[in-house]
Protein backbone atom coordinates (compact mmCIF):
# COMPACT_ATOMS: atom_id res chain seq x y z
CA UNK A 1 0.00 0.00 0.00
CA UNK A 2 1.16 3.53 -0.78
CA UNK A 3 -0.05 6.74 0.75
CA UNK A 4 -0.07 10.46 0.00
CA UNK A 5 -0.03 13.20 2.60
CA UNK A 6 -0.49 16.82 1.53
CA UNK A 7 0.30 19.72 3.85
CA UNK A 8 -0.74 23.23 2.95
CA UNK A 9 -1.09 25.78 1.88
CA UNK A 10 0.93 27.05 4.83
CA UNK A 11 1.50 30.81 4.79
CA UNK A 12 4.79 32.42 5.86
CA UNK A 13 6.18 35.95 5.71
CA UNK A 14 9.41 36.29 3.74
CA UNK A 15 11.61 39.09 2.47
CA UNK A 16 11.47 38.19 -1.21
CA UNK A 17 11.96 40.05 -4.47
CA UNK A 18 14.38 41.10 -7.16
CA UNK A 19 14.77 44.66 -5.91
CA UNK A 20 15.79 45.80 -2.42
CA UNK A 21 12.60 47.84 -2.03
CA UNK A 22 10.50 44.72 -2.65
CA UNK A 23 12.52 42.78 -0.07
CA UNK A 24 12.28 45.61 2.48
CA UNK A 25 8.78 44.57 3.60
CA UNK A 26 7.97 40.91 4.26
CA UNK A 27 5.32 39.46 1.99
CA UNK A 28 3.33 36.26 2.27
CA UNK A 29 4.14 33.09 0.40
CA UNK A 30 2.19 29.85 0.55
CA UNK A 31 3.88 26.46 0.83
CA UNK A 32 2.38 23.12 -0.21
CA UNK A 33 4.15 19.84 0.45
CA UNK A 34 2.93 16.63 -1.15
CA UNK A 35 4.47 13.43 0.18
CA UNK A 36 4.12 10.14 -1.68
CA UNK A 37 5.35 7.74 0.94
CA UNK A 38 7.03 4.51 -0.07
CA UNK A 39 5.43 2.66 2.85
CA UNK A 40 2.23 3.04 4.78
CA UNK A 41 3.01 5.13 7.89
CA UNK A 42 2.93 3.09 11.10
CA UNK A 43 0.60 5.77 12.45
CA UNK A 44 -2.19 4.34 10.29
CA UNK A 45 -2.28 1.39 12.69
CA UNK A 46 -0.93 2.87 15.92
CA UNK A 47 -2.70 6.26 15.80
CA UNK A 48 0.48 7.71 17.37
CA UNK A 49 2.07 10.95 16.19
CA UNK A 50 5.53 9.45 16.71
CA UNK A 51 4.72 6.95 13.93
CA UNK A 52 4.07 9.48 11.17
CA UNK A 53 5.31 12.77 9.72
CA UNK A 54 4.78 15.60 12.19
CA UNK A 55 3.63 18.33 9.88
CA UNK A 56 3.77 20.88 12.71
CA UNK A 57 7.56 20.39 12.64
CA UNK A 58 7.56 20.59 8.84
CA UNK A 59 5.68 23.90 9.05
CA UNK A 60 8.11 25.20 11.69
CA UNK A 61 11.02 24.36 9.37
CA UNK A 62 9.33 26.14 6.46
CA UNK A 63 8.78 29.22 8.64
CA UNK A 64 12.39 29.13 9.83
CA UNK A 65 13.77 28.84 6.28
CA UNK A 66 11.49 31.67 5.13
CA UNK A 67 12.71 33.95 7.92
CA UNK A 68 16.39 32.98 7.75
CA UNK A 69 17.41 35.62 5.20
CA UNK A 70 16.28 37.68 2.23
CA UNK A 71 15.71 35.92 -1.08
CA UNK A 72 15.68 37.36 -4.59
CA UNK A 73 14.13 34.30 -6.25
CA UNK A 74 11.42 31.82 -5.31
CA UNK A 75 13.71 29.12 -6.71
CA UNK A 76 16.38 29.90 -4.12
CA UNK A 77 13.78 30.08 -1.35
CA UNK A 78 12.36 26.69 -2.36
CA UNK A 79 15.78 25.01 -2.27
CA UNK A 80 16.56 26.44 1.19
CA UNK A 81 13.18 25.20 2.46
CA UNK A 82 13.62 21.75 0.91
CA UNK A 83 16.96 21.40 2.66
CA UNK A 84 15.37 22.48 5.95
CA UNK A 85 12.54 19.93 5.82
CA UNK A 86 14.54 17.02 4.38
CA UNK A 87 15.63 15.60 7.78
CA UNK A 88 11.99 15.48 8.89
CA UNK A 89 10.78 13.37 5.97
CA UNK A 90 10.65 9.57 5.62
CA UNK A 91 11.43 7.65 2.44
CA UNK A 92 9.32 8.59 -0.54
CA UNK A 93 8.77 11.14 -3.28
CA UNK A 94 8.12 14.77 -2.45
CA UNK A 95 6.93 17.93 -4.14
CA UNK A 96 7.44 21.26 -2.42
CA UNK A 97 5.73 24.26 -3.99
CA UNK A 98 6.24 27.88 -3.04
CA UNK A 99 3.58 30.32 -4.22
CA UNK A 100 4.47 34.02 -4.35
CA UNK A 101 1.02 35.48 -3.97
CA UNK A 102 1.48 39.04 -5.19
CA UNK A 103 4.50 39.68 -7.41
CA UNK A 104 4.72 43.35 -8.44
CA UNK A 105 3.82 42.66 -12.06
CA UNK A 106 0.92 44.52 -13.57
CA UNK A 107 -1.98 42.29 -14.66
CA UNK A 108 -0.45 39.14 -13.17
CA UNK A 109 -3.25 37.47 -11.24
CA UNK A 110 -2.64 34.41 -9.11
CA UNK A 111 1.03 35.04 -8.47
CA UNK A 112 3.84 32.68 -9.39
CA UNK A 113 4.78 29.20 -8.22
CA UNK A 114 7.90 27.07 -8.23
CA UNK A 115 7.93 23.35 -7.43
CA UNK A 116 10.85 21.13 -6.47
CA UNK A 117 10.43 17.37 -6.81
CA UNK A 118 12.81 15.08 -4.94
CA UNK A 119 13.12 11.54 -3.60
CA UNK A 120 14.63 10.00 -0.48
mmCIF file of N, CA and C in Angstrom:
data_model
loop_
_atom_site.group_PDB
_atom_site.id
_atom_site.type_symbol
_atom_site.label_atom_id
_atom_site.label_comp_id
_atom_site.label_asym_id
_atom_site.label_seq_id
_atom_site.Cartn_x
_atom_site.Cartn_y
_atom_site.Cartn_z
ATOM 1 N N UNK A 1 0.830 -1.172 0.000
ATOM 2 C CA UNK A 1 0.000 0.000 0.000
ATOM 3 C C UNK A 1 0.879 1.242 0.000
ATOM 4 N N UNK A 2 0.473 2.237 -0.775
ATOM 5 C CA UNK A 2 1.161 3.528 -0.784
ATOM 6 C C UNK A 2 0.212 4.566 -0.200
ATOM 7 N N UNK A 3 0.788 5.682 0.193
ATOM 8 C CA UNK A 3 -0.050 6.735 0.750
ATOM 9 C C UNK A 3 0.478 8.093 0.308
ATOM 10 N N UNK A 4 -0.419 9.076 0.349
ATOM 11 C CA UNK A 4 -0.072 10.456 -0.002
ATOM 12 C C UNK A 4 -0.549 11.347 1.129
ATOM 13 N N UNK A 5 0.322 12.210 1.597
ATOM 14 C CA UNK A 5 -0.028 13.204 2.598
ATOM 15 C C UNK A 5 0.290 14.570 2.015
ATOM 16 N N UNK A 6 -0.681 15.462 2.027
ATOM 17 C CA UNK A 6 -0.486 16.822 1.530
ATOM 18 C C UNK A 6 -0.642 17.791 2.691
ATOM 19 N N UNK A 7 0.310 18.694 2.816
ATOM 20 C CA UNK A 7 0.296 19.716 3.852
ATOM 21 C C UNK A 7 0.279 21.075 3.156
ATOM 22 N N UNK A 8 -0.705 21.870 3.488
ATOM 23 C CA UNK A 8 -0.738 23.229 2.949
ATOM 24 C C UNK A 8 -1.981 23.508 2.164
ATOM 25 N N UNK A 9 -2.111 24.750 1.800
ATOM 26 C CA UNK A 9 -1.092 25.778 1.877
ATOM 27 C C UNK A 9 -0.825 26.259 3.303
ATOM 28 N N UNK A 10 0.457 26.509 3.563
ATOM 29 C CA UNK A 10 0.928 27.051 4.829
ATOM 30 C C UNK A 10 1.555 28.405 4.513
ATOM 31 N N UNK A 11 1.080 29.440 5.127
ATOM 32 C CA UNK A 11 1.499 30.805 4.792
ATOM 33 C C UNK A 11 2.592 31.295 5.724
ATOM 34 N N UNK A 12 3.651 31.878 5.115
ATOM 35 C CA UNK A 12 4.787 32.424 5.859
ATOM 36 C C UNK A 12 5.145 33.807 5.318
ATOM 37 N N UNK A 13 5.612 34.688 6.198
ATOM 38 C CA UNK A 13 6.175 35.949 5.715
ATOM 39 C C UNK A 13 7.626 35.727 5.283
ATOM 40 N N UNK A 14 8.032 36.409 4.229
ATOM 41 C CA UNK A 14 9.412 36.285 3.736
ATOM 42 C C UNK A 14 9.808 37.587 3.044
ATOM 43 N N UNK A 15 11.059 37.937 3.188
ATOM 44 C CA UNK A 15 11.606 39.087 2.468
ATOM 45 C C UNK A 15 12.082 38.558 1.119
ATOM 46 N N UNK A 16 11.298 38.825 0.092
ATOM 47 C CA UNK A 16 11.474 38.194 -1.213
ATOM 48 C C UNK A 16 11.267 39.212 -2.316
ATOM 49 N N UNK A 17 12.147 39.200 -3.303
ATOM 50 C CA UNK A 17 11.957 40.048 -4.468
ATOM 51 C C UNK A 17 13.270 40.399 -5.130
ATOM 52 N N UNK A 18 13.180 40.768 -6.390
ATOM 53 C CA UNK A 18 14.376 41.097 -7.163
ATOM 54 C C UNK A 18 15.039 42.383 -6.678
ATOM 55 N N UNK A 19 14.234 43.353 -6.290
ATOM 56 C CA UNK A 19 14.769 44.661 -5.915
ATOM 57 C C UNK A 19 14.755 44.825 -4.398
ATOM 58 N N UNK A 20 15.730 45.586 -3.872
ATOM 59 C CA UNK A 20 15.791 45.800 -2.415
ATOM 60 C C UNK A 20 14.501 46.368 -1.835
ATOM 61 N N UNK A 21 13.842 47.259 -2.553
ATOM 62 C CA UNK A 21 12.602 47.838 -2.025
ATOM 63 C C UNK A 21 11.477 46.804 -1.918
ATOM 64 N N UNK A 22 11.498 45.795 -2.759
ATOM 65 C CA UNK A 22 10.501 44.722 -2.645
ATOM 66 C C UNK A 22 10.819 43.826 -1.445
ATOM 67 N N UNK A 23 12.106 43.614 -1.195
ATOM 68 C CA UNK A 23 12.517 42.776 -0.066
ATOM 69 C C UNK A 23 12.430 43.504 1.278
ATOM 70 N N UNK A 24 12.276 44.817 1.246
ATOM 71 C CA UNK A 24 12.276 45.612 2.482
ATOM 72 C C UNK A 24 11.101 45.279 3.397
ATOM 73 N N UNK A 25 9.981 44.886 2.822
ATOM 74 C CA UNK A 25 8.780 44.574 3.601
ATOM 75 C C UNK A 25 8.429 43.106 3.377
ATOM 76 N N UNK A 26 8.328 42.319 4.448
ATOM 77 C CA UNK A 26 7.967 40.908 4.263
ATOM 78 C C UNK A 26 6.624 40.765 3.552
ATOM 79 N N UNK A 27 6.560 39.780 2.680
ATOM 80 C CA UNK A 27 5.317 39.455 1.987
ATOM 81 C C UNK A 27 4.991 37.993 2.237
ATOM 82 N N UNK A 28 3.765 37.645 2.015
ATOM 83 C CA UNK A 28 3.332 36.265 2.266
ATOM 84 C C UNK A 28 3.603 35.371 1.073
ATOM 85 N N UNK A 29 4.067 34.161 1.384
ATOM 86 C CA UNK A 29 4.142 33.088 0.401
ATOM 87 C C UNK A 29 3.398 31.896 0.982
ATOM 88 N N UNK A 30 2.845 31.093 0.130
ATOM 89 C CA UNK A 30 2.188 29.853 0.548
ATOM 90 C C UNK A 30 3.060 28.665 0.155
ATOM 91 N N UNK A 31 3.153 27.702 1.061
ATOM 92 C CA UNK A 31 3.880 26.455 0.828
ATOM 93 C C UNK A 31 2.887 25.301 0.755
ATOM 94 N N UNK A 32 3.126 24.381 -0.171
ATOM 95 C CA UNK A 32 2.383 23.124 -0.211
ATOM 96 C C UNK A 32 3.395 21.995 -0.373
ATOM 97 N N UNK A 33 3.286 21.015 0.506
ATOM 98 C CA UNK A 33 4.151 19.844 0.448
ATOM 99 C C UNK A 33 3.294 18.618 0.202
ATOM 100 N N UNK A 34 3.611 17.887 -0.854
ATOM 101 C CA UNK A 34 2.933 16.628 -1.153
ATOM 102 C C UNK A 34 3.945 15.502 -0.975
ATOM 103 N N UNK A 35 3.585 14.549 -0.129
ATOM 104 C CA UNK A 35 4.472 13.430 0.183
ATOM 105 C C UNK A 35 3.844 12.140 -0.322
ATOM 106 N N UNK A 36 4.524 11.468 -1.222
ATOM 107 C CA UNK A 36 4.115 10.142 -1.684
ATOM 108 C C UNK A 36 5.039 9.150 -0.984
ATOM 109 N N UNK A 37 4.524 8.562 0.062
ATOM 110 C CA UNK A 37 5.355 7.743 0.938
ATOM 111 C C UNK A 37 5.529 6.347 0.361
ATOM 112 N N UNK A 38 6.741 5.821 0.507
ATOM 113 C CA UNK A 38 7.034 4.507 -0.065
ATOM 114 C C UNK A 38 6.454 3.371 0.761
ATOM 115 N N UNK A 39 6.063 3.656 1.993
ATOM 116 C CA UNK A 39 5.434 2.657 2.849
ATOM 117 C C UNK A 39 4.300 3.322 3.620
ATOM 118 N N UNK A 40 3.337 2.538 3.974
ATOM 119 C CA UNK A 40 2.230 3.036 4.778
ATOM 120 C C UNK A 40 2.773 3.471 6.143
ATOM 121 N N UNK A 41 2.491 4.703 6.583
ATOM 122 C CA UNK A 41 3.005 5.128 7.887
ATOM 123 C C UNK A 41 2.472 4.222 9.002
ATOM 124 N N UNK A 42 3.337 3.915 9.969
ATOM 125 C CA UNK A 42 2.931 3.094 11.100
ATOM 126 C C UNK A 42 1.774 3.732 11.852
ATOM 127 N N UNK A 43 1.675 5.054 11.774
ATOM 128 C CA UNK A 43 0.604 5.775 12.448
ATOM 129 C C UNK A 43 -0.785 5.384 11.972
ATOM 130 N N UNK A 44 -0.887 4.815 10.776
ATOM 131 C CA UNK A 44 -2.193 4.343 10.290
ATOM 132 C C UNK A 44 -2.753 3.283 11.231
ATOM 133 N N UNK A 45 -1.875 2.456 11.768
ATOM 134 C CA UNK A 45 -2.284 1.393 12.686
ATOM 135 C C UNK A 45 -2.229 1.827 14.149
ATOM 136 N N UNK A 46 -1.158 2.560 14.510
ATOM 137 C CA UNK A 46 -0.932 2.874 15.920
ATOM 138 C C UNK A 46 -1.700 4.109 16.399
ATOM 139 N N UNK A 47 -2.054 4.987 15.474
ATOM 140 C CA UNK A 47 -2.705 6.259 15.803
ATOM 141 C C UNK A 47 -1.818 7.122 16.700
ATOM 142 N N UNK A 48 -0.482 6.971 16.555
ATOM 143 C CA UNK A 48 0.484 7.710 17.367
ATOM 144 C C UNK A 48 1.263 8.689 16.485
ATOM 145 N N UNK A 49 1.356 9.923 16.937
ATOM 146 C CA UNK A 49 2.072 10.952 16.191
ATOM 147 C C UNK A 49 3.517 10.551 15.929
ATOM 148 N N UNK A 50 4.133 9.866 16.865
ATOM 149 C CA UNK A 50 5.526 9.447 16.709
ATOM 150 C C UNK A 50 5.717 8.506 15.519
ATOM 151 N N UNK A 51 4.636 7.930 15.015
ATOM 152 C CA UNK A 51 4.722 6.952 13.927
ATOM 153 C C UNK A 51 4.342 7.534 12.564
ATOM 154 N N UNK A 52 4.385 8.864 12.446
ATOM 155 C CA UNK A 52 4.072 9.478 11.166
ATOM 156 C C UNK A 52 4.871 10.766 11.022
ATOM 157 N N UNK A 53 4.657 11.482 9.934
ATOM 158 C CA UNK A 53 5.314 12.771 9.718
ATOM 159 C C UNK A 53 4.602 13.814 10.571
ATOM 160 N N UNK A 54 5.364 14.520 11.380
ATOM 161 C CA UNK A 54 4.783 15.602 12.189
ATOM 162 C C UNK A 54 4.783 16.860 11.333
ATOM 163 N N UNK A 55 3.632 17.179 10.772
ATOM 164 C CA UNK A 55 3.634 18.334 9.883
ATOM 165 C C UNK A 55 3.688 19.651 10.623
ATOM 166 N N UNK A 56 3.498 19.665 11.926
ATOM 167 C CA UNK A 56 3.770 20.880 12.712
ATOM 168 C C UNK A 56 5.267 21.201 12.645
ATOM 169 N N UNK A 57 6.114 20.175 12.750
ATOM 170 C CA UNK A 57 7.561 20.385 12.644
ATOM 171 C C UNK A 57 7.964 20.794 11.231
ATOM 172 N N UNK A 58 7.299 20.210 10.231
ATOM 173 C CA UNK A 58 7.563 20.594 8.844
ATOM 174 C C UNK A 58 7.229 22.076 8.656
ATOM 175 N N UNK A 59 6.087 22.497 9.173
ATOM 176 C CA UNK A 59 5.682 23.904 9.050
ATOM 177 C C UNK A 59 6.649 24.821 9.789
ATOM 178 N N UNK A 60 7.116 24.413 10.954
ATOM 179 C CA UNK A 60 8.109 25.200 11.692
ATOM 180 C C UNK A 60 9.387 25.366 10.872
ATOM 181 N N UNK A 61 9.807 24.303 10.201
ATOM 182 C CA UNK A 61 11.016 24.361 9.375
ATOM 183 C C UNK A 61 10.814 25.274 8.167
ATOM 184 N N UNK A 62 9.619 25.241 7.577
ATOM 185 C CA UNK A 62 9.327 26.144 6.458
ATOM 186 C C UNK A 62 9.360 27.600 6.924
ATOM 187 N N UNK A 63 8.777 27.864 8.085
ATOM 188 C CA UNK A 63 8.778 29.216 8.638
ATOM 189 C C UNK A 63 10.206 29.674 8.927
ATOM 190 N N UNK A 64 11.007 28.803 9.506
ATOM 191 C CA UNK A 64 12.392 29.131 9.825
ATOM 192 C C UNK A 64 13.200 29.431 8.562
ATOM 193 N N UNK A 65 13.051 28.607 7.538
ATOM 194 C CA UNK A 65 13.767 28.842 6.280
ATOM 195 C C UNK A 65 13.313 30.148 5.632
ATOM 196 N N UNK A 66 12.027 30.436 5.713
ATOM 197 C CA UNK A 66 11.489 31.667 5.127
ATOM 198 C C UNK A 66 12.043 32.901 5.826
ATOM 199 N N UNK A 67 12.260 32.802 7.129
ATOM 200 C CA UNK A 67 12.711 33.948 7.920
ATOM 201 C C UNK A 67 14.233 34.051 8.014
ATOM 202 N N UNK A 68 14.946 33.057 7.532
ATOM 203 C CA UNK A 68 16.389 32.978 7.746
ATOM 204 C C UNK A 68 17.163 34.117 7.088
ATOM 205 N N UNK A 69 16.689 34.573 5.936
ATOM 206 C CA UNK A 69 17.405 35.618 5.204
ATOM 207 C C UNK A 69 16.497 36.204 4.131
ATOM 208 N N UNK A 70 17.002 37.158 3.386
ATOM 209 C CA UNK A 70 16.279 37.676 2.228
ATOM 210 C C UNK A 70 16.554 36.778 1.027
ATOM 211 N N UNK A 71 15.574 36.708 0.138
ATOM 212 C CA UNK A 71 15.708 35.922 -1.085
ATOM 213 C C UNK A 71 15.316 36.789 -2.277
ATOM 214 N N UNK A 72 16.056 36.666 -3.361
ATOM 215 C CA UNK A 72 15.682 37.364 -4.589
ATOM 216 C C UNK A 72 14.710 36.519 -5.422
ATOM 217 N N UNK A 73 14.882 35.203 -5.362
ATOM 218 C CA UNK A 73 14.133 34.299 -6.247
ATOM 219 C C UNK A 73 13.366 33.254 -5.455
ATOM 220 N N UNK A 74 12.176 32.898 -5.954
ATOM 221 C CA UNK A 74 11.423 31.820 -5.314
ATOM 222 C C UNK A 74 12.150 30.485 -5.465
ATOM 223 N N UNK A 75 12.951 30.350 -6.513
ATOM 224 C CA UNK A 75 13.710 29.116 -6.713
ATOM 225 C C UNK A 75 14.716 28.908 -5.581
ATOM 226 N N UNK A 76 15.403 29.967 -5.206
ATOM 227 C CA UNK A 76 16.379 29.904 -4.118
ATOM 228 C C UNK A 76 15.689 29.639 -2.777
ATOM 229 N N UNK A 77 14.581 30.297 -2.558
ATOM 230 C CA UNK A 77 13.783 30.085 -1.349
ATOM 231 C C UNK A 77 13.326 28.633 -1.254
ATOM 232 N N UNK A 78 12.850 28.079 -2.357
ATOM 233 C CA UNK A 78 12.363 26.690 -2.365
ATOM 234 C C UNK A 78 13.480 25.707 -2.020
ATOM 235 N N UNK A 79 14.665 25.920 -2.565
ATOM 236 C CA UNK A 79 15.778 25.014 -2.273
ATOM 237 C C UNK A 79 16.173 25.090 -0.798
ATOM 238 N N UNK A 80 16.236 26.292 -0.236
ATOM 239 C CA UNK A 80 16.562 26.439 1.193
ATOM 240 C C UNK A 80 15.523 25.729 2.052
ATOM 241 N N UNK A 81 14.253 25.851 1.694
ATOM 242 C CA UNK A 81 13.182 25.204 2.459
ATOM 243 C C UNK A 81 13.247 23.682 2.319
ATOM 244 N N UNK A 82 13.513 23.195 1.112
ATOM 245 C CA UNK A 82 13.617 21.746 0.906
ATOM 246 C C UNK A 82 14.741 21.156 1.757
ATOM 247 N N UNK A 83 15.844 21.862 1.826
ATOM 248 C CA UNK A 83 16.961 21.397 2.661
ATOM 249 C C UNK A 83 16.588 21.412 4.139
ATOM 250 N N UNK A 84 15.772 22.384 4.544
ATOM 251 C CA UNK A 84 15.367 22.476 5.953
ATOM 252 C C UNK A 84 14.416 21.360 6.362
ATOM 253 N N UNK A 85 13.516 20.954 5.456
ATOM 254 C CA UNK A 85 12.537 19.927 5.820
ATOM 255 C C UNK A 85 13.030 18.509 5.569
ATOM 256 N N UNK A 86 14.061 18.355 4.765
ATOM 257 C CA UNK A 86 14.544 17.024 4.383
ATOM 258 C C UNK A 86 14.772 16.089 5.570
ATOM 259 N N UNK A 87 15.407 16.523 6.663
ATOM 260 C CA UNK A 87 15.631 15.599 7.783
ATOM 261 C C UNK A 87 14.348 15.127 8.473
ATOM 262 N N UNK A 88 13.251 15.819 8.233
ATOM 263 C CA UNK A 88 11.985 15.481 8.887
ATOM 264 C C UNK A 88 11.145 14.485 8.095
ATOM 265 N N UNK A 89 11.600 14.164 6.886
ATOM 266 C CA UNK A 89 10.782 13.373 5.965
ATOM 267 C C UNK A 89 11.245 11.921 5.905
ATOM 268 N N UNK A 90 10.297 10.988 5.781
ATOM 269 C CA UNK A 90 10.648 9.572 5.616
ATOM 270 C C UNK A 90 11.013 9.285 4.158
ATOM 271 N N UNK A 91 11.163 8.035 3.821
ATOM 272 C CA UNK A 91 11.426 7.650 2.436
ATOM 273 C C UNK A 91 10.188 7.895 1.590
ATOM 274 N N UNK A 92 10.424 8.363 0.383
ATOM 275 C CA UNK A 92 9.317 8.589 -0.536
ATOM 276 C C UNK A 92 9.666 9.633 -1.578
ATOM 277 N N UNK A 93 8.635 10.099 -2.262
ATOM 278 C CA UNK A 93 8.774 11.141 -3.276
ATOM 279 C C UNK A 93 8.037 12.376 -2.784
ATOM 280 N N UNK A 94 8.651 13.544 -3.018
ATOM 281 C CA UNK A 94 8.123 14.770 -2.446
ATOM 282 C C UNK A 94 8.048 15.871 -3.493
ATOM 283 N N UNK A 95 7.038 16.703 -3.356
ATOM 284 C CA UNK A 95 6.932 17.926 -4.142
ATOM 285 C C UNK A 95 6.706 19.065 -3.164
ATOM 286 N N UNK A 96 7.562 20.075 -3.250
ATOM 287 C CA UNK A 96 7.442 21.259 -2.416
ATOM 288 C C UNK A 96 7.214 22.444 -3.344
ATOM 289 N N UNK A 97 6.082 23.116 -3.153
ATOM 290 C CA UNK A 97 5.731 24.258 -3.989
ATOM 291 C C UNK A 97 5.685 25.513 -3.147
ATOM 292 N N UNK A 98 6.344 26.555 -3.636
ATOM 293 C CA UNK A 98 6.237 27.879 -3.038
ATOM 294 C C UNK A 98 5.430 28.748 -4.000
ATOM 295 N N UNK A 99 4.482 29.480 -3.438
ATOM 296 C CA UNK A 99 3.582 30.321 -4.217
ATOM 297 C C UNK A 99 3.753 31.762 -3.758
ATOM 298 N N UNK A 100 4.351 32.577 -4.616
ATOM 299 C CA UNK A 100 4.467 34.016 -4.347
ATOM 300 C C UNK A 100 3.139 34.632 -4.745
ATOM 301 N N UNK A 101 2.404 35.084 -3.764
ATOM 302 C CA UNK A 101 1.015 35.479 -3.974
ATOM 303 C C UNK A 101 0.853 36.749 -4.793
ATOM 304 N N UNK A 102 1.702 37.734 -4.548
ATOM 305 C CA UNK A 102 1.477 39.043 -5.186
ATOM 306 C C UNK A 102 2.766 39.639 -5.744
ATOM 307 N N UNK A 103 3.330 39.054 -6.793
ATOM 308 C CA UNK A 103 4.500 39.679 -7.410
ATOM 309 C C UNK A 103 4.111 41.050 -7.972
ATOM 310 N N UNK A 104 5.043 42.003 -7.954
ATOM 311 C CA UNK A 104 4.718 43.348 -8.441
ATOM 312 C C UNK A 104 4.757 43.443 -9.965
ATOM 313 N N UNK A 105 3.898 42.670 -10.598
ATOM 314 C CA UNK A 105 3.822 42.662 -12.059
ATOM 315 C C UNK A 105 2.390 43.000 -12.446
ATOM 316 N N UNK A 106 2.247 44.073 -13.178
ATOM 317 C CA UNK A 106 0.919 44.518 -13.567
ATOM 318 C C UNK A 106 0.181 43.428 -14.350
ATOM 319 N N UNK A 107 -1.067 43.235 -14.006
ATOM 320 C CA UNK A 107 -1.981 42.291 -14.659
ATOM 321 C C UNK A 107 -1.654 40.817 -14.413
ATOM 322 N N UNK A 108 -0.717 40.535 -13.523
ATOM 323 C CA UNK A 108 -0.448 39.144 -13.167
ATOM 324 C C UNK A 108 -1.355 38.778 -12.002
ATOM 325 N N UNK A 109 -2.295 37.905 -12.254
ATOM 326 C CA UNK A 109 -3.252 37.474 -11.241
ATOM 327 C C UNK A 109 -2.934 36.033 -10.854
ATOM 328 N N UNK A 110 -2.923 35.764 -9.575
ATOM 329 C CA UNK A 110 -2.643 34.409 -9.114
ATOM 330 C C UNK A 110 -1.204 34.181 -8.733
ATOM 331 N N UNK A 111 -0.347 35.160 -8.905
ATOM 332 C CA UNK A 111 1.033 35.042 -8.468
ATOM 333 C C UNK A 111 1.871 34.111 -9.315
ATOM 334 N N UNK A 112 2.937 33.611 -8.710
ATOM 335 C CA UNK A 112 3.841 32.680 -9.395
ATOM 336 C C UNK A 112 4.181 31.546 -8.440
ATOM 337 N N UNK A 113 4.471 30.386 -9.018
ATOM 338 C CA UNK A 113 4.775 29.198 -8.225
ATOM 339 C C UNK A 113 6.028 28.526 -8.765
ATOM 340 N N UNK A 114 6.747 27.890 -7.847
ATOM 341 C CA UNK A 114 7.897 27.075 -8.226
ATOM 342 C C UNK A 114 7.816 25.786 -7.417
ATOM 343 N N UNK A 115 8.019 24.660 -8.080
ATOM 344 C CA UNK A 115 7.927 23.353 -7.432
ATOM 345 C C UNK A 115 9.240 22.593 -7.586
ATOM 346 N N UNK A 116 9.716 22.058 -6.477
ATOM 347 C CA UNK A 116 10.845 21.131 -6.474
ATOM 348 C C UNK A 116 10.312 19.727 -6.231
ATOM 349 N N UNK A 117 10.777 18.775 -7.017
ATOM 350 C CA UNK A 117 10.430 17.367 -6.811
ATOM 351 C C UNK A 117 11.707 16.638 -6.424
ATOM 352 N N UNK A 118 11.628 15.808 -5.378
ATOM 353 C CA UNK A 118 12.806 15.077 -4.942
ATOM 354 C C UNK A 118 12.386 13.769 -4.275
ATOM 355 N N UNK A 119 13.345 12.863 -4.198
ATOM 356 C CA UNK A 119 13.117 11.535 -3.597
ATOM 357 C C UNK A 119 14.124 11.302 -2.487
ATOM 358 N N UNK A 120 13.722 10.438 -1.562
ATOM 359 C CA UNK A 120 14.626 9.996 -0.483
ATOM 360 C C UNK A 120 14.634 8.485 -0.465
#
